[in-house]
Short mmCIF file of C-alpha atoms and ligand atoms in Angstrom, two decimals:
data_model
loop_
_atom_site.label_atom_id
_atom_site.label_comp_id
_atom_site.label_asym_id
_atom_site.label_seq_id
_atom_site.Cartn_x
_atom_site.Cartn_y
_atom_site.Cartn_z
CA UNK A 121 161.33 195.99 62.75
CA UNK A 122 163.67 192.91 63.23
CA UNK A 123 167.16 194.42 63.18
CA UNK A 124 170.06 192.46 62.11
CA UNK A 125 172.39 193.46 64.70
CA UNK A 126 175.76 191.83 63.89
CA UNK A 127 175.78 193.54 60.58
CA UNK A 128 175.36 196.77 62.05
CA UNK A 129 178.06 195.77 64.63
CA UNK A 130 180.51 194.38 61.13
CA UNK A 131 180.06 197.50 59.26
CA UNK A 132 180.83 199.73 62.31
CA UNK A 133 184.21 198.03 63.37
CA UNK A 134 184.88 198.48 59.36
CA UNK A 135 184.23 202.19 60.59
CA UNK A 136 186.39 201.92 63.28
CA UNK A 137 189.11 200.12 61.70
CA UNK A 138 189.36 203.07 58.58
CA UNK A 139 189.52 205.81 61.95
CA UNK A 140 192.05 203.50 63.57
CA UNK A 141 194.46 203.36 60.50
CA UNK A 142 195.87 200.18 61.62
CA UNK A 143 196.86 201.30 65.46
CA UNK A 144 194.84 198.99 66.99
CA UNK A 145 194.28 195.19 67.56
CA UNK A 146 190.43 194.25 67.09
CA UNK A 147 189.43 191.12 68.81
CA UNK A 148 185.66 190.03 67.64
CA UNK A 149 183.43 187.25 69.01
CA UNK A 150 179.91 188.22 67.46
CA UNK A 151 176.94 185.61 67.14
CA UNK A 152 174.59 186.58 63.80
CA UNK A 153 171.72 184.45 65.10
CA UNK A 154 170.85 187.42 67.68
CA UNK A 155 168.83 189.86 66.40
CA UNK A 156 166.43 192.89 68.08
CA UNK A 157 163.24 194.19 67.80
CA UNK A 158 164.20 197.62 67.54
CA UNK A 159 165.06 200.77 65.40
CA UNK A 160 167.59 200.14 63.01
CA UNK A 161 169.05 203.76 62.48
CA UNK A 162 169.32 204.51 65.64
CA UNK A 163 170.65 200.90 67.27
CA UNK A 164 173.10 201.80 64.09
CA UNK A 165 174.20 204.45 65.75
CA UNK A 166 174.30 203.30 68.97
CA UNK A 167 176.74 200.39 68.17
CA UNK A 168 178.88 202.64 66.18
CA UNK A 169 178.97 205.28 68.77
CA UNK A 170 180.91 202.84 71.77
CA UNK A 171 183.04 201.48 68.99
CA UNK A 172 184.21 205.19 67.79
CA UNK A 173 184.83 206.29 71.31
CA UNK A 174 187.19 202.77 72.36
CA UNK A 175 189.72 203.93 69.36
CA UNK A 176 189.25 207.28 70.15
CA UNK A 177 190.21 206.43 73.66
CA UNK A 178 192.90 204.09 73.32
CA UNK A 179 196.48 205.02 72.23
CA UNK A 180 198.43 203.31 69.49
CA UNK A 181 198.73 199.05 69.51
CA UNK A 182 195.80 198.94 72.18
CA UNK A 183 193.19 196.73 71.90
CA UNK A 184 189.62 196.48 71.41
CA UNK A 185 187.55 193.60 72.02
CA UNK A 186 184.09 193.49 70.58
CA UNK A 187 181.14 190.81 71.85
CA UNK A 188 177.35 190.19 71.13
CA UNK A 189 176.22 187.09 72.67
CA UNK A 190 173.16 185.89 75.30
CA UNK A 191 174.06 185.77 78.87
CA UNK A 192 172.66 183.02 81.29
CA UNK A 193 169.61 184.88 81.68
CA UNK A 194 168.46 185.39 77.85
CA UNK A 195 169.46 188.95 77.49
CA UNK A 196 171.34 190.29 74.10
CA UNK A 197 174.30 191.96 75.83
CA UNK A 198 176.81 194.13 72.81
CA UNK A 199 180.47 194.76 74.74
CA UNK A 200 183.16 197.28 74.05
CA UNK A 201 186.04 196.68 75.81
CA UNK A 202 189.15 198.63 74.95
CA UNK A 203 192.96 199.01 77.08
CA UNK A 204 192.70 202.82 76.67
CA UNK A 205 193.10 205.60 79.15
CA UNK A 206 190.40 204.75 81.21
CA UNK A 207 187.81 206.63 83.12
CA UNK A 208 188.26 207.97 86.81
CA UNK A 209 184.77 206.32 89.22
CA UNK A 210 183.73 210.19 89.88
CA UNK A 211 182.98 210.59 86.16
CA UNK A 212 181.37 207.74 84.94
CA UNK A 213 178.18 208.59 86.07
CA UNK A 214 178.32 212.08 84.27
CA UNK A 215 179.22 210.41 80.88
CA UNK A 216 175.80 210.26 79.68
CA UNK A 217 175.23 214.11 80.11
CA UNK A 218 175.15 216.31 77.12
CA UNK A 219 178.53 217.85 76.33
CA UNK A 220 179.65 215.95 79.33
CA UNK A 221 184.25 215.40 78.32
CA UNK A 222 185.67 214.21 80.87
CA UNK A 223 188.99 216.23 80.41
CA UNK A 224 188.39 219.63 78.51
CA UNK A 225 192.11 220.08 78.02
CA UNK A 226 192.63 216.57 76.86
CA UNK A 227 189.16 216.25 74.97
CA UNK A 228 190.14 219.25 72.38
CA UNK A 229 192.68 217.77 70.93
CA UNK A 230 190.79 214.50 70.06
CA UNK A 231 187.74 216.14 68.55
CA UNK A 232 184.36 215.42 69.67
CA UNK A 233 181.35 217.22 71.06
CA UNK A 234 180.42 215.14 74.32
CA UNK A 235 176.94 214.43 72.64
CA UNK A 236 177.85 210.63 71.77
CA UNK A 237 176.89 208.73 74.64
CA UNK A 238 173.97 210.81 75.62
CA UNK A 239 172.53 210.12 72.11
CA UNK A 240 173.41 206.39 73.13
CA UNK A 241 171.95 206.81 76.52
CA UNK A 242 168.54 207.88 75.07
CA UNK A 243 168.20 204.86 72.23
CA UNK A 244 169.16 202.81 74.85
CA UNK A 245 166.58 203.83 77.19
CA UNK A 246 163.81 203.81 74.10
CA UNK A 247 165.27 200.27 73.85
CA UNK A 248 164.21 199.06 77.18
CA UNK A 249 167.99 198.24 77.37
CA UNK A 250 171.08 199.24 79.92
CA UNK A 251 173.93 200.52 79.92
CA UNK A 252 176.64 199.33 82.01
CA UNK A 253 180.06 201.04 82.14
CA UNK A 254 183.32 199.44 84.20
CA UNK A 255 186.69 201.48 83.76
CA UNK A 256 189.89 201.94 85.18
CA UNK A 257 191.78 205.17 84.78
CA UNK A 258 194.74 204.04 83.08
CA UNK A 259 194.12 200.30 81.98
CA UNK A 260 190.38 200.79 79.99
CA UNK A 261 186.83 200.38 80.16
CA UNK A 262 184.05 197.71 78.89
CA UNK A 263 180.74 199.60 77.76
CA UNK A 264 177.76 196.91 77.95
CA UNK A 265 174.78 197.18 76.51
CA UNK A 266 171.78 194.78 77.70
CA UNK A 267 168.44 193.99 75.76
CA UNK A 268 165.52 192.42 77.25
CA UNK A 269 164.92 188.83 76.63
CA UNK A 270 161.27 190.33 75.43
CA UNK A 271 163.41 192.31 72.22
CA UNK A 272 165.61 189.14 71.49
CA UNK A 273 164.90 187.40 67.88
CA UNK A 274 166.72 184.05 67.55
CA UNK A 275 167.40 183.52 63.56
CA UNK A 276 168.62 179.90 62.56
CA UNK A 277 171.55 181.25 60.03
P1 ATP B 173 181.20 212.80 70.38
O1 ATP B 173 180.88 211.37 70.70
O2 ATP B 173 180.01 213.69 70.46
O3 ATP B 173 181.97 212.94 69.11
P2 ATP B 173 182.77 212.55 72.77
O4 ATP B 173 183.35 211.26 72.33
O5 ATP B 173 183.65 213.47 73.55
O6 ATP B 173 182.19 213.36 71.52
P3 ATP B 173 180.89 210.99 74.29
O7 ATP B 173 180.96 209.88 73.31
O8 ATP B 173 179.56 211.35 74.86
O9 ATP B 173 181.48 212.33 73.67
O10 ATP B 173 181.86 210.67 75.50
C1 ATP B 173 181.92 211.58 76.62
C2 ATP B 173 183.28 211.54 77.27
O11 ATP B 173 183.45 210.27 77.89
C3 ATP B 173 184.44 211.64 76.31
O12 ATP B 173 184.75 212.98 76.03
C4 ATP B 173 185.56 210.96 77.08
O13 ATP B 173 186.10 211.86 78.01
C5 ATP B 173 184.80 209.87 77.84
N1 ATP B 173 184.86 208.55 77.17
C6 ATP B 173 183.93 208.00 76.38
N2 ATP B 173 184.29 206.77 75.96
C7 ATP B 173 185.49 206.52 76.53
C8 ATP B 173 186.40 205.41 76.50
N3 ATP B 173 186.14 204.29 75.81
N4 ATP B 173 187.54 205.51 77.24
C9 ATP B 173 187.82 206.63 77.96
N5 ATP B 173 187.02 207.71 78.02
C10 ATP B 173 185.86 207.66 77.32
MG1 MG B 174 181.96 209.81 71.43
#
């Protein structure tokens, strides 16, 4: 299945934007013309997932900055870069465990089950695709995902 991914990317900042209520800044740069061979539930879901967790993670008038372009090298890359509280380097590479929150005092109060970015993790992986994450505690992170040239489907729109 050819999945349109900039409309699954529109309708989840619409997502975000209702959860935001207006707190945040969203800065898009989004080419339709890239699309994926893929699943479209569950890239769906993935998309949505890194979008819910920047507002989540990002106090009031923050920003988050939402790309899906090709790099130099072909690949589809979908970034989430938000100027929220960050992630200390001894956690990132525990994000993608189940139930994994990085603070348990902290992470009650904002909801959540820890279960989002393994879910992501494992469509990502069934997507021959990566994930990259790049954060600083305090100033914010950038979530990248990175399709194979091989799943890439250029549409003239
Ligand atoms: P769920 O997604 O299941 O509702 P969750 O958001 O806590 O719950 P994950 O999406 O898996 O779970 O994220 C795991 C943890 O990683 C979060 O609890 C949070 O501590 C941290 N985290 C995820 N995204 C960000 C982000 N953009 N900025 C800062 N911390 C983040
Ligand atoms: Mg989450």
């Amino acid at each position: 299945e050819t999945v349109q991914v900039s409309q699954l990317i529109e309708s989840a900042l619409k997502q975000g934007e209702a959860i935001s209520g207006g707190q945040h800044s969203f800065v898009t740069d989004i080419d339709p013309r890239i699309a994926i061979q893929g699943m479209e539930t569950e890239l769906s879901s993935a998309v949505s997932n890194l979008i819910t967790n920047a507002v989540r993670y990002t106090p009031k008038d923050g920003t988050i900055t939402v790309r899906w372009y090709l790099n130099d090298s072909g690949e589809a890359c979908y970034s989430v870069q938000d100027t929220g509280i960050g992630i200390a380097a001894q956690d990132i590479p525990r994000l993608t465990e189940r139930f994994y929150r990085v603070d348990k005092g902290r992470s009650r109060s904002t909801g959540g089950t820890g279960l989002g970015l393994a879910i992501t993790k494992h469509i990502i992986v069934r997507h021959n695709a990566e994930l990259q994450i790049q954060s600083r505690l305090g100033v914010g992170s950038v979530f990248m995902l990175r399709f194979p040239k091989s799943r890439v489907r250029l549409q003239d729109c």
